[in-house]
mmCIF file of C-alpha atoms and ligand atoms in Angstrom:
data_model
loop_
_atom_site.group_PDB
_atom_site.id
_atom_site.type_symbol
_atom_site.label_atom_id
_atom_site.label_comp_id
_atom_site.label_asym_id
_atom_site.label_seq_id
_atom_site.Cartn_x
_atom_site.Cartn_y
_atom_site.Cartn_z
ATOM 1 C CA UNK A 15 -55.938 43.395 63.862
ATOM 2 C CA UNK A 16 -59.665 42.743 63.791
ATOM 3 C CA UNK A 17 -60.616 39.151 64.328
ATOM 4 C CA UNK A 18 -61.108 37.301 61.067
ATOM 5 C CA UNK A 19 -64.309 35.467 60.370
ATOM 6 C CA UNK A 20 -63.958 32.360 58.241
ATOM 7 C CA UNK A 21 -67.013 30.746 56.774
ATOM 8 C CA UNK A 22 -67.482 27.659 54.634
ATOM 9 C CA UNK A 23 -70.579 26.032 53.204
ATOM 10 C CA UNK A 24 -70.811 22.344 52.472
ATOM 11 C CA UNK A 25 -73.381 21.324 49.910
ATOM 12 C CA UNK A 26 -75.105 18.271 51.309
ATOM 13 C CA UNK A 27 -75.171 16.094 48.258
ATOM 14 C CA UNK A 28 -73.781 12.609 47.979
ATOM 15 C CA UNK A 29 -71.813 10.457 50.379
ATOM 16 C CA UNK A 30 -68.560 11.869 51.764
ATOM 17 C CA UNK A 31 -65.459 10.405 50.119
ATOM 18 C CA UNK A 32 -61.696 10.528 50.568
ATOM 19 C CA UNK A 33 -61.449 13.489 48.198
ATOM 20 C CA UNK A 34 -63.844 15.543 50.341
ATOM 21 C CA UNK A 35 -61.794 14.641 53.369
ATOM 22 C CA UNK A 36 -58.439 15.696 51.992
ATOM 23 C CA UNK A 37 -59.687 18.752 50.098
ATOM 24 C CA UNK A 38 -62.219 20.226 52.496
ATOM 25 C CA UNK A 39 -62.943 18.423 55.745
ATOM 26 C CA UNK A 40 -59.421 17.948 57.066
ATOM 27 C CA UNK A 41 -58.280 21.547 56.499
ATOM 28 C CA UNK A 42 -61.512 22.880 57.998
ATOM 29 C CA UNK A 43 -61.282 20.616 61.032
ATOM 30 C CA UNK A 44 -57.731 21.805 61.609
ATOM 31 C CA UNK A 45 -58.787 25.440 61.275
ATOM 32 C CA UNK A 46 -61.866 25.039 63.449
ATOM 33 C CA UNK A 47 -59.887 25.165 66.673
ATOM 34 C CA UNK A 48 -57.850 28.229 65.689
ATOM 35 C CA UNK A 49 -58.456 30.789 68.466
ATOM 36 C CA UNK A 50 -57.532 33.744 66.226
ATOM 37 C CA UNK A 51 -60.560 33.266 64.035
ATOM 38 C CA UNK A 52 -64.265 32.891 64.292
ATOM 39 C CA UNK A 53 -65.247 29.881 62.241
ATOM 40 C CA UNK A 54 -68.621 29.173 60.687
ATOM 41 C CA UNK A 55 -69.223 25.813 59.029
ATOM 42 C CA UNK A 56 -72.632 25.081 57.694
ATOM 43 C CA UNK A 57 -74.533 22.480 55.743
ATOM 44 C CA UNK A 58 -75.902 24.121 52.609
ATOM 45 C CA UNK A 59 -79.012 21.967 52.447
ATOM 46 C CA UNK A 60 -81.106 24.497 50.549
ATOM 47 C CA UNK A 61 -78.339 24.623 47.975
ATOM 48 C CA UNK A 62 -78.512 20.842 47.766
ATOM 49 C CA UNK A 63 -82.233 21.043 47.032
ATOM 50 C CA UNK A 64 -81.464 22.745 43.726
ATOM 51 C CA UNK A 65 -80.139 19.500 42.325
ATOM 52 C CA UNK A 66 -81.820 17.007 44.576
ATOM 53 C CA UNK A 67 -85.565 16.956 44.896
ATOM 54 C CA UNK A 68 -85.801 13.541 46.499
ATOM 55 C CA UNK A 69 -86.608 14.182 50.178
ATOM 56 C CA UNK A 70 -85.256 10.858 51.439
ATOM 57 C CA UNK A 71 -81.967 11.333 49.595
ATOM 58 C CA UNK A 72 -81.637 14.910 50.767
ATOM 59 C CA UNK A 73 -82.190 13.871 54.371
ATOM 60 C CA UNK A 74 -79.800 10.935 54.113
ATOM 61 C CA UNK A 75 -77.003 12.946 52.572
ATOM 62 C CA UNK A 76 -77.397 15.739 55.112
ATOM 63 C CA UNK A 77 -77.194 13.205 57.929
ATOM 64 C CA UNK A 78 -74.114 11.500 56.494
ATOM 65 C CA UNK A 79 -72.255 14.710 55.895
ATOM 66 C CA UNK A 80 -73.039 16.129 59.356
ATOM 67 C CA UNK A 81 -71.966 12.864 60.956
ATOM 68 C CA UNK A 82 -68.758 12.845 58.942
ATOM 69 C CA UNK A 83 -67.738 16.343 60.019
ATOM 70 C CA UNK A 84 -68.532 15.626 63.651
ATOM 71 C CA UNK A 85 -66.829 12.216 63.623
ATOM 72 C CA UNK A 86 -63.694 13.713 62.109
ATOM 73 C CA UNK A 87 -63.353 16.143 64.969
ATOM 74 C CA UNK A 88 -64.780 19.504 63.945
ATOM 75 C CA UNK A 89 -64.455 21.725 67.010
ATOM 76 C CA UNK A 90 -68.076 22.737 67.593
ATOM 77 C CA UNK A 91 -67.210 24.595 70.795
ATOM 78 C CA UNK A 92 -64.872 27.086 69.232
ATOM 79 C CA UNK A 93 -66.612 27.211 65.878
ATOM 80 C CA UNK A 94 -70.273 27.338 64.855
ATOM 81 C CA UNK A 95 -71.667 24.341 62.957
ATOM 82 C CA UNK A 96 -75.238 24.605 61.684
ATOM 83 C CA UNK A 97 -77.689 23.857 58.924
ATOM 84 C CA UNK A 98 -78.488 26.657 56.516
ATOM 85 C CA UNK A 99 -82.185 25.721 56.649
ATOM 86 C CA UNK A 100 -82.240 26.305 60.421
ATOM 87 C CA UNK A 101 -81.401 29.985 59.928
ATOM 88 C CA UNK A 102 -84.509 31.684 58.486
ATOM 89 C CA UNK A 103 -82.683 35.022 58.533
ATOM 90 C CA UNK A 104 -80.586 33.771 55.606
ATOM 91 C CA UNK A 105 -83.721 33.372 53.522
ATOM 92 C CA UNK A 106 -84.929 36.827 54.406
ATOM 93 C CA UNK A 107 -81.594 38.361 53.539
ATOM 94 C CA UNK A 108 -81.673 36.417 50.271
ATOM 95 C CA UNK A 109 -84.766 38.333 49.229
ATOM 96 C CA UNK A 110 -83.276 41.682 50.148
ATOM 97 C CA UNK A 111 -80.211 40.875 48.086
ATOM 98 C CA UNK A 112 -82.332 39.568 45.231
ATOM 99 C CA UNK A 113 -83.968 42.984 44.964
ATOM 100 C CA UNK A 114 -80.552 44.577 44.517
ATOM 101 C CA UNK A 115 -79.026 42.072 42.152
ATOM 102 C CA UNK A 116 -78.917 42.898 38.476
ATOM 103 C CA UNK A 117 -80.339 40.077 36.428
ATOM 104 C CA UNK A 118 -77.475 40.600 34.000
ATOM 105 C CA UNK A 119 -75.010 39.726 36.755
ATOM 106 C CA UNK A 120 -76.683 36.367 37.228
ATOM 107 C CA UNK A 121 -76.794 35.804 33.465
ATOM 108 C CA UNK A 122 -73.012 35.798 33.588
ATOM 109 C CA UNK A 123 -72.671 33.058 36.215
ATOM 110 C CA UNK A 124 -70.496 30.236 34.839
ATOM 111 C CA UNK A 125 -72.718 27.424 36.119
ATOM 112 C CA UNK A 126 -75.826 28.934 34.548
ATOM 113 C CA UNK A 127 -74.060 29.781 31.299
ATOM 114 C CA UNK A 128 -72.741 26.247 30.967
ATOM 115 C CA UNK A 129 -76.262 24.822 31.177
ATOM 116 C CA UNK A 130 -77.604 27.305 28.642
ATOM 117 C CA UNK A 131 -74.747 26.387 26.316
ATOM 118 C CA UNK A 132 -75.573 22.725 26.730
ATOM 119 C CA UNK A 133 -79.172 23.406 25.736
ATOM 120 C CA UNK A 134 -78.039 25.356 22.711
ATOM 121 C CA UNK A 135 -75.641 22.567 21.700
ATOM 122 C CA UNK A 136 -78.458 20.052 22.047
ATOM 123 C CA UNK A 137 -80.672 22.282 19.902
ATOM 124 C CA UNK A 138 -83.290 22.578 22.637
ATOM 125 C CA UNK A 139 -86.237 24.784 21.712
ATOM 126 C CA UNK A 140 -85.672 26.847 24.857
ATOM 127 C CA UNK A 141 -82.118 27.710 25.950
ATOM 128 C CA UNK A 142 -83.386 27.803 29.555
ATOM 129 C CA UNK A 143 -84.801 24.316 29.343
ATOM 130 C CA UNK A 144 -84.820 22.509 32.731
ATOM 131 C CA UNK A 145 -83.134 25.429 34.473
ATOM 132 C CA UNK A 146 -84.887 26.423 37.697
ATOM 133 C CA UNK A 147 -84.867 29.800 39.378
ATOM 134 C CA UNK A 148 -83.109 28.031 42.253
ATOM 135 C CA UNK A 149 -80.168 27.349 40.016
ATOM 136 C CA UNK A 150 -80.279 30.811 38.493
ATOM 137 C CA UNK A 151 -80.374 32.456 41.926
ATOM 138 C CA UNK A 152 -77.773 30.158 43.459
ATOM 139 C CA UNK A 153 -75.154 32.916 43.793
ATOM 140 C CA UNK A 154 -77.598 35.164 45.645
ATOM 141 C CA UNK A 155 -78.352 32.523 48.266
ATOM 142 C CA UNK A 156 -74.642 31.905 48.590
ATOM 143 C CA UNK A 157 -74.059 35.636 49.072
ATOM 144 C CA UNK A 158 -76.659 35.691 51.842
ATOM 145 C CA UNK A 159 -74.920 32.743 53.562
ATOM 146 C CA UNK A 160 -71.728 34.722 53.623
ATOM 147 C CA UNK A 161 -72.990 38.231 54.326
ATOM 148 C CA UNK A 162 -75.327 37.068 57.124
ATOM 149 C CA UNK A 163 -72.338 36.282 59.338
ATOM 150 C CA UNK A 164 -70.078 39.108 58.206
ATOM 151 C CA UNK A 165 -67.519 36.634 56.939
ATOM 152 C CA UNK A 166 -64.183 38.148 55.975
ATOM 153 C CA UNK A 167 -62.572 34.990 54.560
ATOM 154 C CA UNK A 168 -64.262 32.275 52.561
ATOM 155 C CA UNK A 169 -62.195 29.227 51.614
ATOM 156 C CA UNK A 170 -63.472 27.901 48.302
ATOM 157 C CA UNK A 171 -62.400 25.959 45.260
ATOM 158 C CA UNK A 172 -61.453 27.743 42.044
ATOM 159 C CA UNK A 173 -64.907 27.136 40.604
ATOM 160 C CA UNK A 174 -66.471 29.264 43.346
ATOM 161 C CA UNK A 175 -64.339 32.376 42.997
ATOM 162 C CA UNK A 176 -66.855 34.008 40.671
ATOM 163 C CA UNK A 177 -69.548 33.547 43.315
ATOM 164 C CA UNK A 178 -67.415 35.416 45.821
ATOM 165 C CA UNK A 179 -66.967 38.266 43.353
ATOM 166 C CA UNK A 180 -70.715 38.361 42.955
ATOM 167 C CA UNK A 181 -71.186 38.439 46.722
ATOM 168 C CA UNK A 182 -68.887 41.452 46.940
ATOM 169 C CA UNK A 183 -70.653 43.117 44.064
ATOM 170 C CA UNK A 184 -74.073 42.627 45.626
ATOM 171 C CA UNK A 185 -72.867 43.733 49.057
ATOM 172 C CA UNK A 186 -71.397 46.894 47.595
ATOM 173 C CA UNK A 187 -74.626 47.718 45.895
ATOM 174 C CA UNK A 188 -76.525 47.196 49.144
ATOM 175 C CA UNK A 189 -74.088 49.372 51.061
ATOM 176 C CA UNK A 190 -74.295 52.090 48.444
ATOM 177 C CA UNK A 191 -78.071 52.216 48.879
ATOM 178 C CA UNK A 192 -78.505 51.659 52.575
ATOM 179 C CA UNK A 193 -75.235 52.514 54.295
ATOM 180 C CA UNK A 194 -72.181 50.537 55.182
ATOM 181 C CA UNK A 195 -73.806 47.516 56.778
ATOM 182 C CA UNK A 196 -72.502 44.509 54.904
ATOM 183 C CA UNK A 197 -68.926 43.260 55.133
ATOM 184 C CA UNK A 198 -67.162 42.507 51.858
ATOM 185 C CA UNK A 199 -65.797 38.963 51.959
ATOM 186 C CA UNK A 200 -62.709 37.683 50.221
ATOM 187 C CA UNK A 201 -62.214 34.289 48.643
ATOM 188 C CA UNK A 202 -59.346 32.198 49.938
ATOM 189 C CA UNK A 203 -58.177 29.722 47.346
ATOM 190 C CA UNK A 204 -55.610 27.319 48.638
ATOM 191 C CA UNK A 205 -53.444 26.669 45.603
ATOM 192 C CA UNK A 206 -51.895 23.670 47.267
ATOM 193 C CA UNK A 207 -55.296 22.355 48.274
ATOM 194 C CA UNK A 208 -55.040 18.771 47.442
ATOM 195 C CA UNK A 209 -57.185 17.510 44.670
ATOM 196 C CA UNK A 210 -57.244 13.803 45.199
ATOM 197 C CA UNK A 211 -57.273 11.406 42.281
ATOM 198 C CA UNK A 212 -60.037 8.833 42.122
ATOM 199 C CA UNK A 213 -60.137 5.155 41.139
ATOM 200 C CA UNK A 214 -59.599 5.936 37.445
ATOM 201 C CA UNK A 215 -56.945 8.614 37.970
ATOM 202 C CA UNK A 216 -59.231 11.564 37.234
ATOM 203 C CA UNK A 217 -60.171 13.941 40.052
ATOM 204 C CA UNK A 218 -62.128 12.018 42.703
ATOM 205 C CA UNK A 219 -65.667 13.221 42.213
ATOM 206 C CA UNK A 220 -69.157 11.923 42.610
ATOM 207 C CA UNK A 221 -69.948 12.945 39.047
ATOM 208 C CA UNK A 222 -67.221 10.641 37.685
ATOM 209 C CA UNK A 223 -68.360 7.697 39.815
ATOM 210 C CA UNK A 224 -64.738 7.098 40.858
ATOM 211 C CA UNK A 225 -64.886 7.817 44.576
ATOM 212 C CA UNK A 226 -63.739 5.898 47.610
ATOM 213 C CA UNK A 227 -66.296 6.482 50.389
ATOM 214 C CA UNK A 228 -64.865 7.700 53.686
ATOM 215 C CA UNK A 229 -66.932 5.588 55.967
ATOM 216 C CA UNK A 230 -67.507 2.065 54.917
ATOM 217 C CA UNK A 231 -66.298 -1.086 56.663
ATOM 218 C CA UNK A 232 -62.571 -1.804 56.600
ATOM 219 C CA UNK A 233 -63.313 -4.707 54.312
ATOM 220 C CA UNK A 234 -65.114 -2.558 51.768
ATOM 221 C CA UNK A 235 -62.469 0.139 52.013
ATOM 222 C CA UNK A 236 -59.845 -2.455 51.135
ATOM 223 C CA UNK A 237 -61.924 -3.660 48.229
ATOM 224 C CA UNK A 238 -62.313 -0.108 46.881
ATOM 225 C CA UNK A 239 -58.591 0.544 47.160
ATOM 226 C CA UNK A 240 -57.800 -2.681 45.320
ATOM 227 C CA UNK A 241 -59.879 -1.319 42.419
ATOM 228 C CA UNK A 242 -57.601 1.661 41.805
ATOM 229 C CA UNK A 243 -56.477 1.526 38.203
ATOM 230 C CA UNK A 244 -52.768 0.872 37.707
ATOM 231 C CA UNK A 245 -50.640 -0.011 34.719
ATOM 232 C CA UNK A 246 -49.378 -3.459 33.799
ATOM 233 C CA UNK A 247 -45.918 -3.119 35.323
ATOM 234 C CA UNK A 248 -44.769 -6.309 37.003
ATOM 235 C CA UNK A 249 -43.508 -6.748 40.562
ATOM 236 C CA UNK A 250 -39.809 -5.984 40.609
ATOM 237 C CA UNK A 251 -40.043 -3.313 37.901
ATOM 238 C CA UNK A 252 -39.172 0.144 39.196
ATOM 239 C CA UNK A 253 -42.279 2.350 39.204
ATOM 240 C CA UNK A 254 -42.687 6.091 38.845
ATOM 241 C CA UNK A 255 -44.524 7.513 41.863
ATOM 242 C CA UNK A 256 -45.236 10.916 40.286
ATOM 243 C CA UNK A 257 -48.803 11.150 39.096
ATOM 244 C CA UNK A 258 -49.511 7.599 40.216
ATOM 245 C CA UNK A 259 -52.896 7.352 41.897
ATOM 246 C CA UNK A 260 -51.883 4.859 44.586
ATOM 247 C CA UNK A 261 -48.888 6.979 45.499
ATOM 248 C CA UNK A 262 -50.804 10.273 45.414
ATOM 249 C CA UNK A 263 -53.524 9.018 47.732
ATOM 250 C CA UNK A 264 -50.874 7.501 49.984
ATOM 251 C CA UNK A 265 -49.036 10.803 50.151
ATOM 252 C CA UNK A 266 -52.230 12.654 51.097
ATOM 253 C CA UNK A 267 -52.494 10.560 54.265
ATOM 254 C CA UNK A 268 -48.863 9.863 55.090
ATOM 255 C CA UNK A 269 -46.174 11.577 57.123
ATOM 256 C CA UNK A 270 -43.140 12.775 55.195
ATOM 257 C CA UNK A 271 -41.181 9.813 56.361
ATOM 258 C CA UNK A 272 -43.801 7.309 55.272
ATOM 259 C CA UNK A 273 -43.920 9.046 51.902
ATOM 260 C CA UNK A 274 -40.161 8.798 51.535
ATOM 261 C CA UNK A 275 -40.212 5.086 52.289
ATOM 262 C CA UNK A 276 -42.990 4.512 49.785
ATOM 263 C CA UNK A 277 -41.096 6.465 47.148
ATOM 264 C CA UNK A 278 -38.045 4.267 47.711
ATOM 265 C CA UNK A 279 -40.198 1.159 47.493
ATOM 266 C CA UNK A 280 -41.667 2.336 44.200
ATOM 267 C CA UNK A 281 -38.122 2.698 42.873
ATOM 268 C CA UNK A 282 -37.374 -0.749 44.284
ATOM 269 C CA UNK A 283 -40.241 -2.296 42.329
ATOM 270 C CA UNK A 284 -42.945 -2.868 44.927
ATOM 271 C CA UNK A 285 -45.884 -4.776 43.392
ATOM 272 C CA UNK A 286 -49.171 -2.952 42.843
ATOM 273 C CA UNK A 287 -50.874 -5.400 45.194
ATOM 274 C CA UNK A 288 -48.430 -4.632 47.999
ATOM 275 C CA UNK A 289 -48.571 -0.889 47.386
ATOM 276 C CA UNK A 290 -52.341 -0.958 47.582
ATOM 277 C CA UNK A 291 -52.278 -3.076 50.723
ATOM 278 C CA UNK A 292 -49.939 -0.509 52.298
ATOM 279 C CA UNK A 293 -52.263 2.288 51.204
ATOM 280 C CA UNK A 294 -55.233 0.479 52.704
ATOM 281 C CA UNK A 295 -53.485 -0.015 56.041
ATOM 282 C CA UNK A 296 -52.514 3.635 56.216
ATOM 283 C CA UNK A 297 -55.960 5.016 55.361
ATOM 284 C CA UNK A 298 -57.668 2.491 57.593
ATOM 285 C CA UNK A 299 -55.508 3.501 60.559
ATOM 286 C CA UNK A 300 -56.485 7.156 60.055
ATOM 287 C CA UNK A 301 -60.176 6.372 59.687
ATOM 288 C CA UNK A 302 -60.659 3.596 62.197
ATOM 289 C CA UNK A 303 -61.566 5.728 65.185
ATOM 290 C CA UNK A 304 -63.647 8.270 63.296
ATOM 291 C CA UNK A 305 -65.475 5.347 61.685
ATOM 292 C CA UNK A 306 -66.667 4.168 65.112
ATOM 293 C CA UNK A 307 -67.825 7.658 65.977
ATOM 294 C CA UNK A 308 -69.518 7.971 62.610
ATOM 295 C CA UNK A 309 -71.384 4.683 62.947
ATOM 296 C CA UNK A 310 -72.516 5.693 66.402
ATOM 297 C CA UNK A 311 -73.808 9.035 65.197
ATOM 298 C CA UNK A 312 -75.606 7.484 62.233
ATOM 299 C CA UNK A 313 -77.265 5.014 64.600
ATOM 300 C CA UNK A 314 -78.327 7.884 66.879
ATOM 301 C CA UNK A 315 -79.381 10.694 64.579
ATOM 302 C CA UNK A 316 -80.847 12.638 67.492
ATOM 303 C CA UNK A 317 -77.258 13.270 68.617
ATOM 304 C CA UNK A 318 -76.458 14.844 65.277
ATOM 305 C CA UNK A 319 -79.615 16.927 65.496
ATOM 306 C CA UNK A 320 -78.771 18.105 68.965
ATOM 307 C CA UNK A 321 -75.344 19.300 67.863
ATOM 308 C CA UNK A 322 -76.501 21.182 64.783
ATOM 309 C CA UNK A 323 -79.449 22.727 66.597
ATOM 310 C CA UNK A 324 -77.117 24.061 69.216
ATOM 311 C CA UNK A 325 -75.059 25.456 66.376
ATOM 312 C CA UNK A 326 -78.141 27.121 64.949
ATOM 313 C CA UNK A 327 -78.908 28.728 68.307
ATOM 314 C CA UNK A 328 -75.402 30.136 68.447
ATOM 315 C CA UNK A 329 -75.660 31.359 64.881
ATOM 316 C CA UNK A 330 -79.044 32.976 65.390
ATOM 317 C CA UNK A 331 -77.788 34.950 68.346
ATOM 318 C CA UNK A 332 -75.862 36.817 65.681
ATOM 319 C CA UNK A 333 -78.180 36.664 62.693
ATOM 320 C CA UNK A 334 -81.336 37.828 64.483
ATOM 321 C CA UNK A 335 -80.118 41.183 65.784
ATOM 322 C CA UNK A 336 -78.161 41.804 62.591
ATOM 323 C CA UNK A 337 -81.199 41.146 60.418
ATOM 324 C CA UNK A 338 -83.216 43.567 62.564
ATOM 325 C CA UNK A 339 -80.675 46.228 61.659
ATOM 326 C CA UNK A 340 -80.888 45.359 57.983
ATOM 327 C CA UNK A 341 -84.687 45.414 58.071
ATOM 328 C CA UNK A 342 -84.609 48.901 59.536
ATOM 329 C CA UNK A 343 -82.108 49.982 56.929
ATOM 330 C CA UNK A 344 -84.249 48.875 53.990
ATOM 331 C CA UNK A 345 -87.418 50.338 55.495
ATOM 332 C CA UNK A 346 -89.506 47.332 56.434
ATOM 333 C CA UNK A 347 -89.043 47.867 60.162
HETATM 334 N N1 LIG B 285 -71.344 26.701 46.550
HETATM 335 C C1 LIG B 285 -70.476 26.012 47.455
HETATM 336 C C2 LIG B 285 -69.961 24.734 46.794
HETATM 337 O O1 LIG B 285 -70.615 24.176 45.953
HETATM 338 C C3 LIG B 285 -71.198 25.670 48.734
HETATM 339 C C4 LIG B 285 -71.624 26.902 49.440
HETATM 340 C C5 LIG B 285 -72.897 27.348 49.636
HETATM 341 C C6 LIG B 285 -70.765 27.857 50.038
HETATM 342 N N2 LIG B 285 -72.900 28.520 50.338
HETATM 343 C C7 LIG B 285 -71.602 28.853 50.586
HETATM 344 C C8 LIG B 285 -69.383 27.960 50.156
HETATM 345 C C9 LIG B 285 -71.066 29.954 51.247
HETATM 346 C C10 LIG B 285 -68.853 29.051 50.801
HETATM 347 C C11 LIG B 285 -69.690 30.042 51.368
HETATM 348 O O2 LIG B 285 -68.903 24.285 47.146
#
């Protein structure tokens, strides 16, 4: 069997939270040391620029997210960890793909369509109001990210499956014109992938303002956890763990045995205060060591830079010769 190439992009917006950890970082860190695969993990900072045009914020978020992945143990020896913006070949490939992409295909992108619909609903004079070409072309840049490294498997959330279909579509069109040079990727959607609930019980997400940051002091972490919304059941009343936010977050960090004990204690009427304290202790124990590493990296950003630059060198050893081939194929070299 040919070696699989797994590739994941991380949009560098916002501050990493527990939901990012459980849904994306932890599974990727575990996979990053798998010797049967080549793994590419990159910071999609040019994707982040589409929504974030504040340079200080962009820089800060990129730093925090790189530090988080490194602190949580991403295996940068076995896998390749880099910043999208450090790989100019991706930008060049983006243009080649742009020339082969039907505008109509992009018109059908869910994210773009949703914004147009919003404008129509708000009776804006122009349905494309406030929509940049960056947003419109988003799926093409994402295709270049993937095709540049001949990824075979791309783990993504449900909302990104359409983008993978577009990447295949565009790659096929390129191959039809210029010969079989691009590898068609497949989306890998982990149906069990945990979607963590946030403070208010909805999906933990920056856009809902209900997140628990991954790396704050133990004291602040405790404070955040104490804010999780619960019902008014009294201590001593049996509580239903299913669908309960405290229990769900607990389960995402616990061993099976710890989960079983907690379930019994819910049935036995544990108080919300005690349940939250238990949750805090569990999460804090998992994060304590990484938190030290994170703080150290954030205090020494040159260490983060060194790591990602080395990643970029590794990545470019592949992207440079491959792009030369593609340039010859399209007739500019
Ligand atoms: N669009 C992805 C997201 O928002 C991030 C991303 C950018 C990505 N380029 C990618 C994911 C390439 C997978 C492969 O989550």
